[in-house]
Short mmCIF file of C-alpha atoms in Angstrom, two decimals:
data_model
loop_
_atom_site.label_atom_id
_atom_site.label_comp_id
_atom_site.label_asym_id
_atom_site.label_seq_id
_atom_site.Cartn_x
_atom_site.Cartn_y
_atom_site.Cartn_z
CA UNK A 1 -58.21 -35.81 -16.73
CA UNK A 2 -55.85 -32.60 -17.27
CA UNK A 3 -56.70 -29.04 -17.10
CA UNK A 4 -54.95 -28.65 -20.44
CA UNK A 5 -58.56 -30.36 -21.52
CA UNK A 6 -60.29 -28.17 -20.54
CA UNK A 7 -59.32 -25.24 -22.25
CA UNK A 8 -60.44 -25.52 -25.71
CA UNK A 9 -63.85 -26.32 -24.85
CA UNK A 10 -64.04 -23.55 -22.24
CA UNK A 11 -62.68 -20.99 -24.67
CA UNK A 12 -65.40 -21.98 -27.44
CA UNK A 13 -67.92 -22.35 -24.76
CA UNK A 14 -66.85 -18.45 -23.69
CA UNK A 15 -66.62 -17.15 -26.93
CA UNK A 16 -70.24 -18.81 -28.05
CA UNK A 17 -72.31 -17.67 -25.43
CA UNK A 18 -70.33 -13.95 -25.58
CA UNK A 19 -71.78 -14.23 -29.06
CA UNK A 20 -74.93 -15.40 -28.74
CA UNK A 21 -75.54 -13.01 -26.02
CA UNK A 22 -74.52 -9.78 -28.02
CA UNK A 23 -76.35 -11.33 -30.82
CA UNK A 24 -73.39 -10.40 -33.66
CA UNK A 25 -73.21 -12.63 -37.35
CA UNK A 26 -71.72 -16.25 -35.77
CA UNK A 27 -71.53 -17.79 -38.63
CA UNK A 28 -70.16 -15.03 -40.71
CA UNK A 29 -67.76 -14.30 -38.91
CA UNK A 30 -66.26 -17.94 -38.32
CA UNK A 31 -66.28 -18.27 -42.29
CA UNK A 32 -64.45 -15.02 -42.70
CA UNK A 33 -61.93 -15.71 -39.90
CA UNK A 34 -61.54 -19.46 -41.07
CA UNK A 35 -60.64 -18.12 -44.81
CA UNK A 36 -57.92 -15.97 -43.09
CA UNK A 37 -56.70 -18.80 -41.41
CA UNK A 38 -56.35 -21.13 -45.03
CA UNK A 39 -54.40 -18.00 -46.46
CA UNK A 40 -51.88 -17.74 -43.38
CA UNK A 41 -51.44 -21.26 -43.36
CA UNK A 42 -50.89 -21.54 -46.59
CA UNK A 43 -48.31 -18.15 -46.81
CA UNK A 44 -46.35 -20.22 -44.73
CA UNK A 45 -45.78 -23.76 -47.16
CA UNK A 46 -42.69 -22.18 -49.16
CA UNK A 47 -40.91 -21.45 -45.72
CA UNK A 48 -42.06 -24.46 -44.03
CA UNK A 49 -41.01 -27.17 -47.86
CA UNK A 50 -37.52 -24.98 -47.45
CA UNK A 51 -36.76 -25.89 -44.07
CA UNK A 52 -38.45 -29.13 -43.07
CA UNK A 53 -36.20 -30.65 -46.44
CA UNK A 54 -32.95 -28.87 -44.79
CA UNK A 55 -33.54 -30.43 -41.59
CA UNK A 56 -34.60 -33.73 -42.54
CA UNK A 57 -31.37 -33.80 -44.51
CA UNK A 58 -29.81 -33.15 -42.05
CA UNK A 59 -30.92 -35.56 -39.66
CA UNK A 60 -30.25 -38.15 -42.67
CA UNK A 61 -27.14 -37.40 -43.08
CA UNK A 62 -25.97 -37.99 -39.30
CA UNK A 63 -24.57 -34.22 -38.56
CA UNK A 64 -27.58 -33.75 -36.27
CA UNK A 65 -26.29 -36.79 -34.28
CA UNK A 66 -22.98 -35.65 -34.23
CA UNK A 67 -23.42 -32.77 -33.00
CA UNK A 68 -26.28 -34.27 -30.08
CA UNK A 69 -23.28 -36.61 -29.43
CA UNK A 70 -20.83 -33.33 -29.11
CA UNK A 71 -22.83 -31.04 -26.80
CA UNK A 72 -24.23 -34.10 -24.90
CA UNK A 73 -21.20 -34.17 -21.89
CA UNK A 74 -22.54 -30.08 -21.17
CA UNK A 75 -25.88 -30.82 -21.40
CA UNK A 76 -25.94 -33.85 -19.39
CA UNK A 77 -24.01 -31.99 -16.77
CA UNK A 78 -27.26 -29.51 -16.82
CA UNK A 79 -29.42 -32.31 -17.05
CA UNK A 80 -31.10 -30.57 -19.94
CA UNK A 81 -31.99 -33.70 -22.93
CA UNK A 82 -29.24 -33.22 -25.43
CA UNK A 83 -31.61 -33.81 -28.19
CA UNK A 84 -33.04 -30.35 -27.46
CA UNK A 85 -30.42 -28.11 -28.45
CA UNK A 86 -30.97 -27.53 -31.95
CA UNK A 87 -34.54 -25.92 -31.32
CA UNK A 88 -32.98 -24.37 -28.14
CA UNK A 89 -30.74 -22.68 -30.75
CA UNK A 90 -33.04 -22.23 -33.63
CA UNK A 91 -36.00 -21.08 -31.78
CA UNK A 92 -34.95 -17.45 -31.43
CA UNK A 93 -33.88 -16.82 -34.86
CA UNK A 94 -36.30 -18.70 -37.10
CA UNK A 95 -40.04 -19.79 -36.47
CA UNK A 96 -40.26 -21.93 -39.50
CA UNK A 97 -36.43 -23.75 -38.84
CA UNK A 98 -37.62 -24.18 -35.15
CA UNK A 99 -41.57 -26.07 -36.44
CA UNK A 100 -38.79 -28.11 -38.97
CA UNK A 101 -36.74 -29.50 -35.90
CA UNK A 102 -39.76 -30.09 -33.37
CA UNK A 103 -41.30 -31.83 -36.37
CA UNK A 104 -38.25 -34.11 -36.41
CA UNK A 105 -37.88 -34.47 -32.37
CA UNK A 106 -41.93 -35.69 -32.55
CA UNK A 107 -41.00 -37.87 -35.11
CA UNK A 108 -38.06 -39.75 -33.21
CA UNK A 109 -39.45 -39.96 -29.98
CA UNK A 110 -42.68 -39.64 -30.10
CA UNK A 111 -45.13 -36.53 -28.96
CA UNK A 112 -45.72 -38.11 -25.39
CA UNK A 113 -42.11 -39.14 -24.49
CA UNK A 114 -40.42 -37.03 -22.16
CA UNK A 115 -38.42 -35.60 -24.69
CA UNK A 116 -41.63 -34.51 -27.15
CA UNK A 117 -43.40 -33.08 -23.84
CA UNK A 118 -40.32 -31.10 -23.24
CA UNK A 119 -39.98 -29.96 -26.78
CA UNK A 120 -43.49 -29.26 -26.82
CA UNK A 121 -43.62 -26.39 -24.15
CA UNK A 122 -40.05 -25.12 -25.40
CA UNK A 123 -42.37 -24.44 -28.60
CA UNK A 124 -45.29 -23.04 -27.01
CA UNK A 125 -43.21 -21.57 -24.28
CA UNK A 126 -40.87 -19.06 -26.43
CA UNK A 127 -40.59 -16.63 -29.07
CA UNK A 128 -38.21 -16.15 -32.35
CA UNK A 129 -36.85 -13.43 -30.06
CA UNK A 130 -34.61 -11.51 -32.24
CA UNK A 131 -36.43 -11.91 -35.51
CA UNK A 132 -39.68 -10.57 -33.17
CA UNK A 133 -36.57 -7.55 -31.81
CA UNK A 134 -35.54 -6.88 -35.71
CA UNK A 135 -39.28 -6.45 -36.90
CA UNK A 136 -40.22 -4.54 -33.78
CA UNK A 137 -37.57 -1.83 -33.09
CA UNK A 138 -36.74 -1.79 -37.36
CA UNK A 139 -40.59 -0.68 -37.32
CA UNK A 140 -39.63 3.24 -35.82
CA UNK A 141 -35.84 3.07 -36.65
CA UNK A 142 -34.47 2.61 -33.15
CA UNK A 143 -30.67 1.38 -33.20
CA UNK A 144 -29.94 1.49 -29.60
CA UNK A 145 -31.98 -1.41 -28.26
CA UNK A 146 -30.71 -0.91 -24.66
CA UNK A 147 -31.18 -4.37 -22.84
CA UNK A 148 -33.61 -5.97 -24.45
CA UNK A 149 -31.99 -8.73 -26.24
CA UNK A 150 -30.09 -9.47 -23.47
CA UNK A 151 -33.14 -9.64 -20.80
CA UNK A 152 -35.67 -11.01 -23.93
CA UNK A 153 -32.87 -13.80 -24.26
CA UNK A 154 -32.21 -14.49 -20.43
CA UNK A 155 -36.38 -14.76 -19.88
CA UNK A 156 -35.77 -17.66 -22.85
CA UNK A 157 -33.09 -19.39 -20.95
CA UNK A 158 -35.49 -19.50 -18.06
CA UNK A 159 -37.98 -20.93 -20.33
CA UNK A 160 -36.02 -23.37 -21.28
CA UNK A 161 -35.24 -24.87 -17.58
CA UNK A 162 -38.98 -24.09 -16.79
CA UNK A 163 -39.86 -26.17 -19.54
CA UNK A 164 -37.89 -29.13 -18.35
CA UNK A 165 -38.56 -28.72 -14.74
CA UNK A 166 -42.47 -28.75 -15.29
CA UNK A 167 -42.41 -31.12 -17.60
CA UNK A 168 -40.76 -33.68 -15.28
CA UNK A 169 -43.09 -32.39 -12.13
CA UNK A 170 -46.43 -32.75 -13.85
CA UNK A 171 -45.30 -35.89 -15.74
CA UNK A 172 -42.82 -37.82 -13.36
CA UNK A 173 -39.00 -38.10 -13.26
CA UNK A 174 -38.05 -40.90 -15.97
CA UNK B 1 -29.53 -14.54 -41.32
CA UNK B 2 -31.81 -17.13 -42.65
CA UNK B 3 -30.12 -17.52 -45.89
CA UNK B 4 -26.72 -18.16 -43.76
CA UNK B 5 -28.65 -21.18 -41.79
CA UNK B 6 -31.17 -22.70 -44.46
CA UNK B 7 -28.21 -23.27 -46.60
CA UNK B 8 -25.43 -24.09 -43.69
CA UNK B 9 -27.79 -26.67 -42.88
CA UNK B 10 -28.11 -28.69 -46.42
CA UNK B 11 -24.30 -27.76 -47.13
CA UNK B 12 -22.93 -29.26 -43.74
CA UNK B 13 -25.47 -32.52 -44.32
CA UNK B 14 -24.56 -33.12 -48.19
CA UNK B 15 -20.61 -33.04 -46.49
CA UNK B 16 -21.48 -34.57 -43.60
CA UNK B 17 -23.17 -37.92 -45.50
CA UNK B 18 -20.63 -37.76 -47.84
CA UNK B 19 -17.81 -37.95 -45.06
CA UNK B 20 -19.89 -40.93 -43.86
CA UNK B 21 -21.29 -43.00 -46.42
CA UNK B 22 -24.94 -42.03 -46.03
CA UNK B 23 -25.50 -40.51 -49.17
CA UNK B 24 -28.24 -42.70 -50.43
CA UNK B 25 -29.63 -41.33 -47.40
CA UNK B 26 -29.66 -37.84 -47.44
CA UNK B 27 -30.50 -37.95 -51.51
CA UNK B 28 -34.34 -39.88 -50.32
CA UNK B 29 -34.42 -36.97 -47.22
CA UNK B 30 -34.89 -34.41 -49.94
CA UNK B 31 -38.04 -36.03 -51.52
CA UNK B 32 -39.25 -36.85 -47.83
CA UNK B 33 -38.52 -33.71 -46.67
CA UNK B 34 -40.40 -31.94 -49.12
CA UNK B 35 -43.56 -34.82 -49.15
CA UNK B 36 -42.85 -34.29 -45.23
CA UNK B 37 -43.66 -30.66 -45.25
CA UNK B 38 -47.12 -30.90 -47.35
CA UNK B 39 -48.51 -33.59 -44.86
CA UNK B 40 -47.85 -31.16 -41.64
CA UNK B 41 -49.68 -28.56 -43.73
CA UNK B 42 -52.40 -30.63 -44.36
CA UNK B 43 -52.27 -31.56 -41.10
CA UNK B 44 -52.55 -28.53 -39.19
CA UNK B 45 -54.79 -26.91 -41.81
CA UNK B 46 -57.96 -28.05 -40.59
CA UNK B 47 -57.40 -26.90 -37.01
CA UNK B 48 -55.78 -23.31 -38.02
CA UNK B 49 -58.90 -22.65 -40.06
CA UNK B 50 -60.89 -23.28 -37.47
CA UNK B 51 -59.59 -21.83 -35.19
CA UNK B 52 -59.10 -18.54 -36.56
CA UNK B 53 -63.06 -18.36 -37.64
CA UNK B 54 -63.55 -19.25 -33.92
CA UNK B 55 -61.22 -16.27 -33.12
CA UNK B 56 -63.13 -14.07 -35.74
CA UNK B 57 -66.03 -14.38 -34.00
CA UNK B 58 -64.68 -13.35 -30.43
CA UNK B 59 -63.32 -10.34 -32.07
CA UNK B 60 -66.61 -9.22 -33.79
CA UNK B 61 -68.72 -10.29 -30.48
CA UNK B 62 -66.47 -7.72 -29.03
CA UNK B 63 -65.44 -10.14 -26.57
CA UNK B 64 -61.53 -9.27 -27.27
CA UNK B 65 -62.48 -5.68 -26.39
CA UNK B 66 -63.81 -6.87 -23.36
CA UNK B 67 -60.90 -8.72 -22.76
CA UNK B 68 -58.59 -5.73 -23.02
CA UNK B 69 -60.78 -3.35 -20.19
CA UNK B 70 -60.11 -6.22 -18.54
CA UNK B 71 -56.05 -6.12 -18.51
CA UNK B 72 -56.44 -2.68 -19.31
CA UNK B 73 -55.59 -1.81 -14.94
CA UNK B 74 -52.63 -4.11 -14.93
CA UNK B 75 -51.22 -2.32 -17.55
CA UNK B 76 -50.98 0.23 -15.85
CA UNK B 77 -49.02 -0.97 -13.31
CA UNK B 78 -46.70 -2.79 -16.12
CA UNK B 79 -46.06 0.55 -18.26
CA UNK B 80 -46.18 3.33 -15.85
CA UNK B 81 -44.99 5.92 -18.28
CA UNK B 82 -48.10 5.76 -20.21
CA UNK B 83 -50.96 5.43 -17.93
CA UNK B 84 -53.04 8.45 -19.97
CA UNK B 85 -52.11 7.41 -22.64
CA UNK B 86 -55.37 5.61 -24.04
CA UNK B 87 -53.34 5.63 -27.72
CA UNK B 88 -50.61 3.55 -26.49
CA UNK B 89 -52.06 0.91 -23.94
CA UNK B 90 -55.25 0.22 -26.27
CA UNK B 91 -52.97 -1.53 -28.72
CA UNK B 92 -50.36 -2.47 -26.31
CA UNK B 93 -53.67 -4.94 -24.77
CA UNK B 94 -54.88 -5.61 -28.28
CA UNK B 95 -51.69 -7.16 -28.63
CA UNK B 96 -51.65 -9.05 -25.40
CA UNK B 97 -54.86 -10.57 -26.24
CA UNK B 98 -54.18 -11.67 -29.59
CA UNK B 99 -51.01 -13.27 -28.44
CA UNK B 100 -53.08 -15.04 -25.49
CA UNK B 101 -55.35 -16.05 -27.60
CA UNK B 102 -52.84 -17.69 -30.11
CA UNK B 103 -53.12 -15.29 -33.11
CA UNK B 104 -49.62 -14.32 -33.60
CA UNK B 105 -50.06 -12.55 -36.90
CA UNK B 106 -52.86 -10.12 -35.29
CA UNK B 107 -51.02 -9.44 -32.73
CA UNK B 108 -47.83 -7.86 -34.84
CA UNK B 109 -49.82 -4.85 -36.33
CA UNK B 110 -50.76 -3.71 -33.15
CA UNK B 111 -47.73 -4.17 -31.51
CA UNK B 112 -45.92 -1.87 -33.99
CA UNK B 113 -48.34 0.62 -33.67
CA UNK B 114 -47.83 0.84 -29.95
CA UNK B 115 -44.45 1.05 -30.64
CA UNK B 116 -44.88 3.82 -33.61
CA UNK B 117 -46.82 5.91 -30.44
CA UNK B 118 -44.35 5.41 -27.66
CA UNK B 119 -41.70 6.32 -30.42
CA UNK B 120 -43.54 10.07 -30.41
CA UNK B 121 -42.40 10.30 -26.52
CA UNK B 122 -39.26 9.21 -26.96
CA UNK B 123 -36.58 12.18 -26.43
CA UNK B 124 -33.27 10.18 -28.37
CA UNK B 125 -35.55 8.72 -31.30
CA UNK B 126 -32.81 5.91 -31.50
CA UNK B 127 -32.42 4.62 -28.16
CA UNK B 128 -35.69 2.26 -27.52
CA UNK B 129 -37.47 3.23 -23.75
CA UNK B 130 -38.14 1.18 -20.76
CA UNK B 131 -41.78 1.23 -22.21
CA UNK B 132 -40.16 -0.34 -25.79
CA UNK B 133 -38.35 -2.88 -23.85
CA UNK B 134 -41.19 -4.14 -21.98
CA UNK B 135 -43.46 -4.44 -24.76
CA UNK B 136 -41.03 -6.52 -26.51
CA UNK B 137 -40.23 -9.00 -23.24
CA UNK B 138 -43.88 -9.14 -23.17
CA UNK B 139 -44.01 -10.26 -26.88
CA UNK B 140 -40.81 -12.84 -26.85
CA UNK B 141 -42.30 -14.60 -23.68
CA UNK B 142 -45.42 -15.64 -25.79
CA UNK B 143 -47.60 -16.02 -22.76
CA UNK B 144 -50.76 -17.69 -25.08
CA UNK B 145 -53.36 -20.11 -23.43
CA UNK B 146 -54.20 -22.07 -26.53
CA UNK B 147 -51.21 -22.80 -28.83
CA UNK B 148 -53.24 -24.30 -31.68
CA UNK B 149 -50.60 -25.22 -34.59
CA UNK B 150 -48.64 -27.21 -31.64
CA UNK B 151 -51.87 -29.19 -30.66
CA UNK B 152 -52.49 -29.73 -34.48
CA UNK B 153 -48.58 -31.15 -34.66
CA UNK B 154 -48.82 -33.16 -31.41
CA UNK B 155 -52.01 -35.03 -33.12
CA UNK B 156 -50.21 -35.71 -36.33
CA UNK B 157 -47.88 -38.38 -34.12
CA UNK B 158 -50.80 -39.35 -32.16
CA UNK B 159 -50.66 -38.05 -28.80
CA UNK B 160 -52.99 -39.71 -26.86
CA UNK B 161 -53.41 -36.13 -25.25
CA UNK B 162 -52.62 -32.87 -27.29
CA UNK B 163 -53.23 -30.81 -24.53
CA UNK B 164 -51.50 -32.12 -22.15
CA UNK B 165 -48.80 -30.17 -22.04
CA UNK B 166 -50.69 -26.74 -21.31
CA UNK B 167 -50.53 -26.18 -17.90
CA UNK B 168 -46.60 -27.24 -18.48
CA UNK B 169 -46.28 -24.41 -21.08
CA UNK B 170 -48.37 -21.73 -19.13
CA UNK B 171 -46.15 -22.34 -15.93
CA UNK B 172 -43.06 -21.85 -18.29
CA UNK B 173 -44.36 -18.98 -20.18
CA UNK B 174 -45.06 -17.16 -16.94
CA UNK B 175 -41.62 -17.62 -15.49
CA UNK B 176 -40.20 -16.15 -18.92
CA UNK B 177 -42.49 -13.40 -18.75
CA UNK B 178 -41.93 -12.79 -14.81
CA UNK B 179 -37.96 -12.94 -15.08
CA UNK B 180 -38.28 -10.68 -17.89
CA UNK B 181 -40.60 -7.49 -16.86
CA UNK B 182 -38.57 -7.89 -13.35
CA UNK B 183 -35.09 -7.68 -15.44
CA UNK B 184 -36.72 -5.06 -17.17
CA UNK B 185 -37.90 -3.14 -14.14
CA UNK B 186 -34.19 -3.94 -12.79
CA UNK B 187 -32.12 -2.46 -15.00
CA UNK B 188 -34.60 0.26 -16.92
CA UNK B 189 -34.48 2.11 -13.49
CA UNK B 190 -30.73 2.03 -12.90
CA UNK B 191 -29.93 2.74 -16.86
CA UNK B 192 -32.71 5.73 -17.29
CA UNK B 193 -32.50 7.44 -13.39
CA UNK B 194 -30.82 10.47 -15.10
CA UNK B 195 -33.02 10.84 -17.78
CA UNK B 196 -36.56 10.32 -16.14
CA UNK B 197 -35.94 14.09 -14.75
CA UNK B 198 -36.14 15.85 -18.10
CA UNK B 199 -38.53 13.21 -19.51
CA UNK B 200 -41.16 13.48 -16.98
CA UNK B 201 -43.77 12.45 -19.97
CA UNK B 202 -46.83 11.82 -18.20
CA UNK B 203 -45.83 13.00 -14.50
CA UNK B 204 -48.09 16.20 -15.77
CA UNK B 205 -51.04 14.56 -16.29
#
């Protein structure tokens, strides 16, 4: 038993009696929001063929190894899994590049090793910061964004470590 | 910036297996990649579409808007320039609750228009405001309690668990979004003490 179980049932549970209290179109509006969701999902294929094929390329040809193999005496000194870095690094630029690699890291290890677990809330724990900066402050012309890559990008850092340091208190050291 | 990495990537690998030997290799990654990319589609696509009707229906329940009188106080206390300002925290919540609630592309269209209405308060209209800032922390900490399309990936390599990993991702989502509106508090204070005089905003009110 896990309190992560318990929150898709409690949401539907919430958002079904809500409903059926205020009496509103259930049904319609499920259909209408699910045919939304098909054409999101589906806007997103071209991006998501692009980059899964670059990645799994280069996982094939043995450059994502190498370079795991390169960083690995820094990140084992942080005691951060060296097979992380390339979503550490792609997370905040590209959404699509960042689902590619996780794709790959579930595929190697395995969703419920230590590694996919950590990989996992790095995903669900951060944002493609400065493509999310770009759209934002490009929205109302600002150039002078102050601090906030800076702090946006030193609250992912902190992600990252809380990601690793939950992960191995809810689930055991290895 | 995309362009630079998509094609870094398959440049550096078609090099890279070249360099050492694996080019049978990388030439069967390109059909798997591509057969690769269909299959997480397919998937996911069940559990995206429904959970966005399941969304749709909170929204036209008016549960969201519920939601958002909800957060509507702490707000307050988060964005203290613009406590009258009904125009700029209503989207600056709807936002908060679509992200929460795991629709990332609703929650874009209202973030820009909060940012489109703290832009008409802003004295140097290209220098972005403590108010700017902290919308955008609040946005690239993706604080969201059900993270659907990661679920839906999880269960494509048969977790025995999905889900497991929520109360994992809401701790470490909260300490991103902490660190940030404190860093944000931090230095928006020291950087904007000179200016808060003339651009006493809502002090009036």
């Amino acid at each position: 038993m896990n309190i992560g179980s318990w929150a898709v049932p409690s949401v539907i549970f919430l958002i079904l009696s809500f409903s059926l209290l205020k009496k509103t179109d259930i049904f319609e509006s499920f259909v209408g929001g699910a045919e939304k969701g098909i054409a999101t999902t589906v806007s997103i294929i071209p991006s998501l063929v692009a980059l899964i094929t670059a990645v799994t390329m280069l996982k094939a040809s043995g450059a994502l190894e190498i370079l795991t193999n390169f960083i690995s005496p820094l990140t084992n000194f942080l005691k951060f899994p060296a097979e992380l870095v390339p979503l550490a690094v792609l997370k905040p630029i590209s959404g699509s590049a960042s689902i590619a690699v996780f794709d790959n890291i579930l595929k190697s290890h395995g969703p419920d090793s230590e590694i996919g677990r950590i990989a996992s809330v790095i995903v669900g724990s951060t944002e493609t910061t400065l493509y999310t900066i770009a759209i934002y402050f490009g929205s109302v012309g600002i150039k002078n964004i102050r601090h906030t890559a800076t702090v946006a990008l030193v609250a992912d850092a902190f992600a990252l470590v809380a990601s690793v340091v939950t992960v191995r208190i809810i689930f055991g050291c290895p | 910036m995309l362009d630079l990495i998509w094609s870094a990537m398959m440049i550096i690998s078609i090099i890279c297996a070249g360099i050492t030997g694996k080019i049978d290799l990388l030439s069967n990654a390109v059909l798997e990649g591509a057969e690769e990319s269909i299959k997480i589609v397919i998937a996911t696509l069940g559990v995206m579409t429904f959970w966005s009707g399941i969304m749709r229906i909170a929204e036209d329940s008016g549960l969201t808007n519920a939601i958002v009188k909800f957060l509507t106080p702490i707000l307050k206390f988060i964005f203290p320039d613009y406590i009258n300002e009904k125009k700029i925290i209503h989207p600056i919540c709807m936002n908060i609750v679509a992200n929460l609630l795991g629709l990332g592309n609703a929650a874009t269209p209202f973030g820009l228009c909060a940012m489109k209405e703290m832009q008409k308060y802003n004295n140097s209209r290209d220098t972005a405001t403590n108010g700017m800032i902290t919308l955008l922390v609040i946005n690239t900490a993706c604080l969201q309690l059900i993270p659907t399309f990661l679920a839906a990936l999880r269960k494509n390599y048969n977790s025995s668990n999905p889900f497991e990993i929520l109360p994992a991702l809401w701790l470490s989502s909260l300490t991103a979004l902490t660190v940030g509106i404190a860093l944000v508090k931090i230095l928006g204070t020291r950087k904007q003490k000179s200016k808060t005089k003339s651009n006493a905003l809502c002090k009036n009110f």
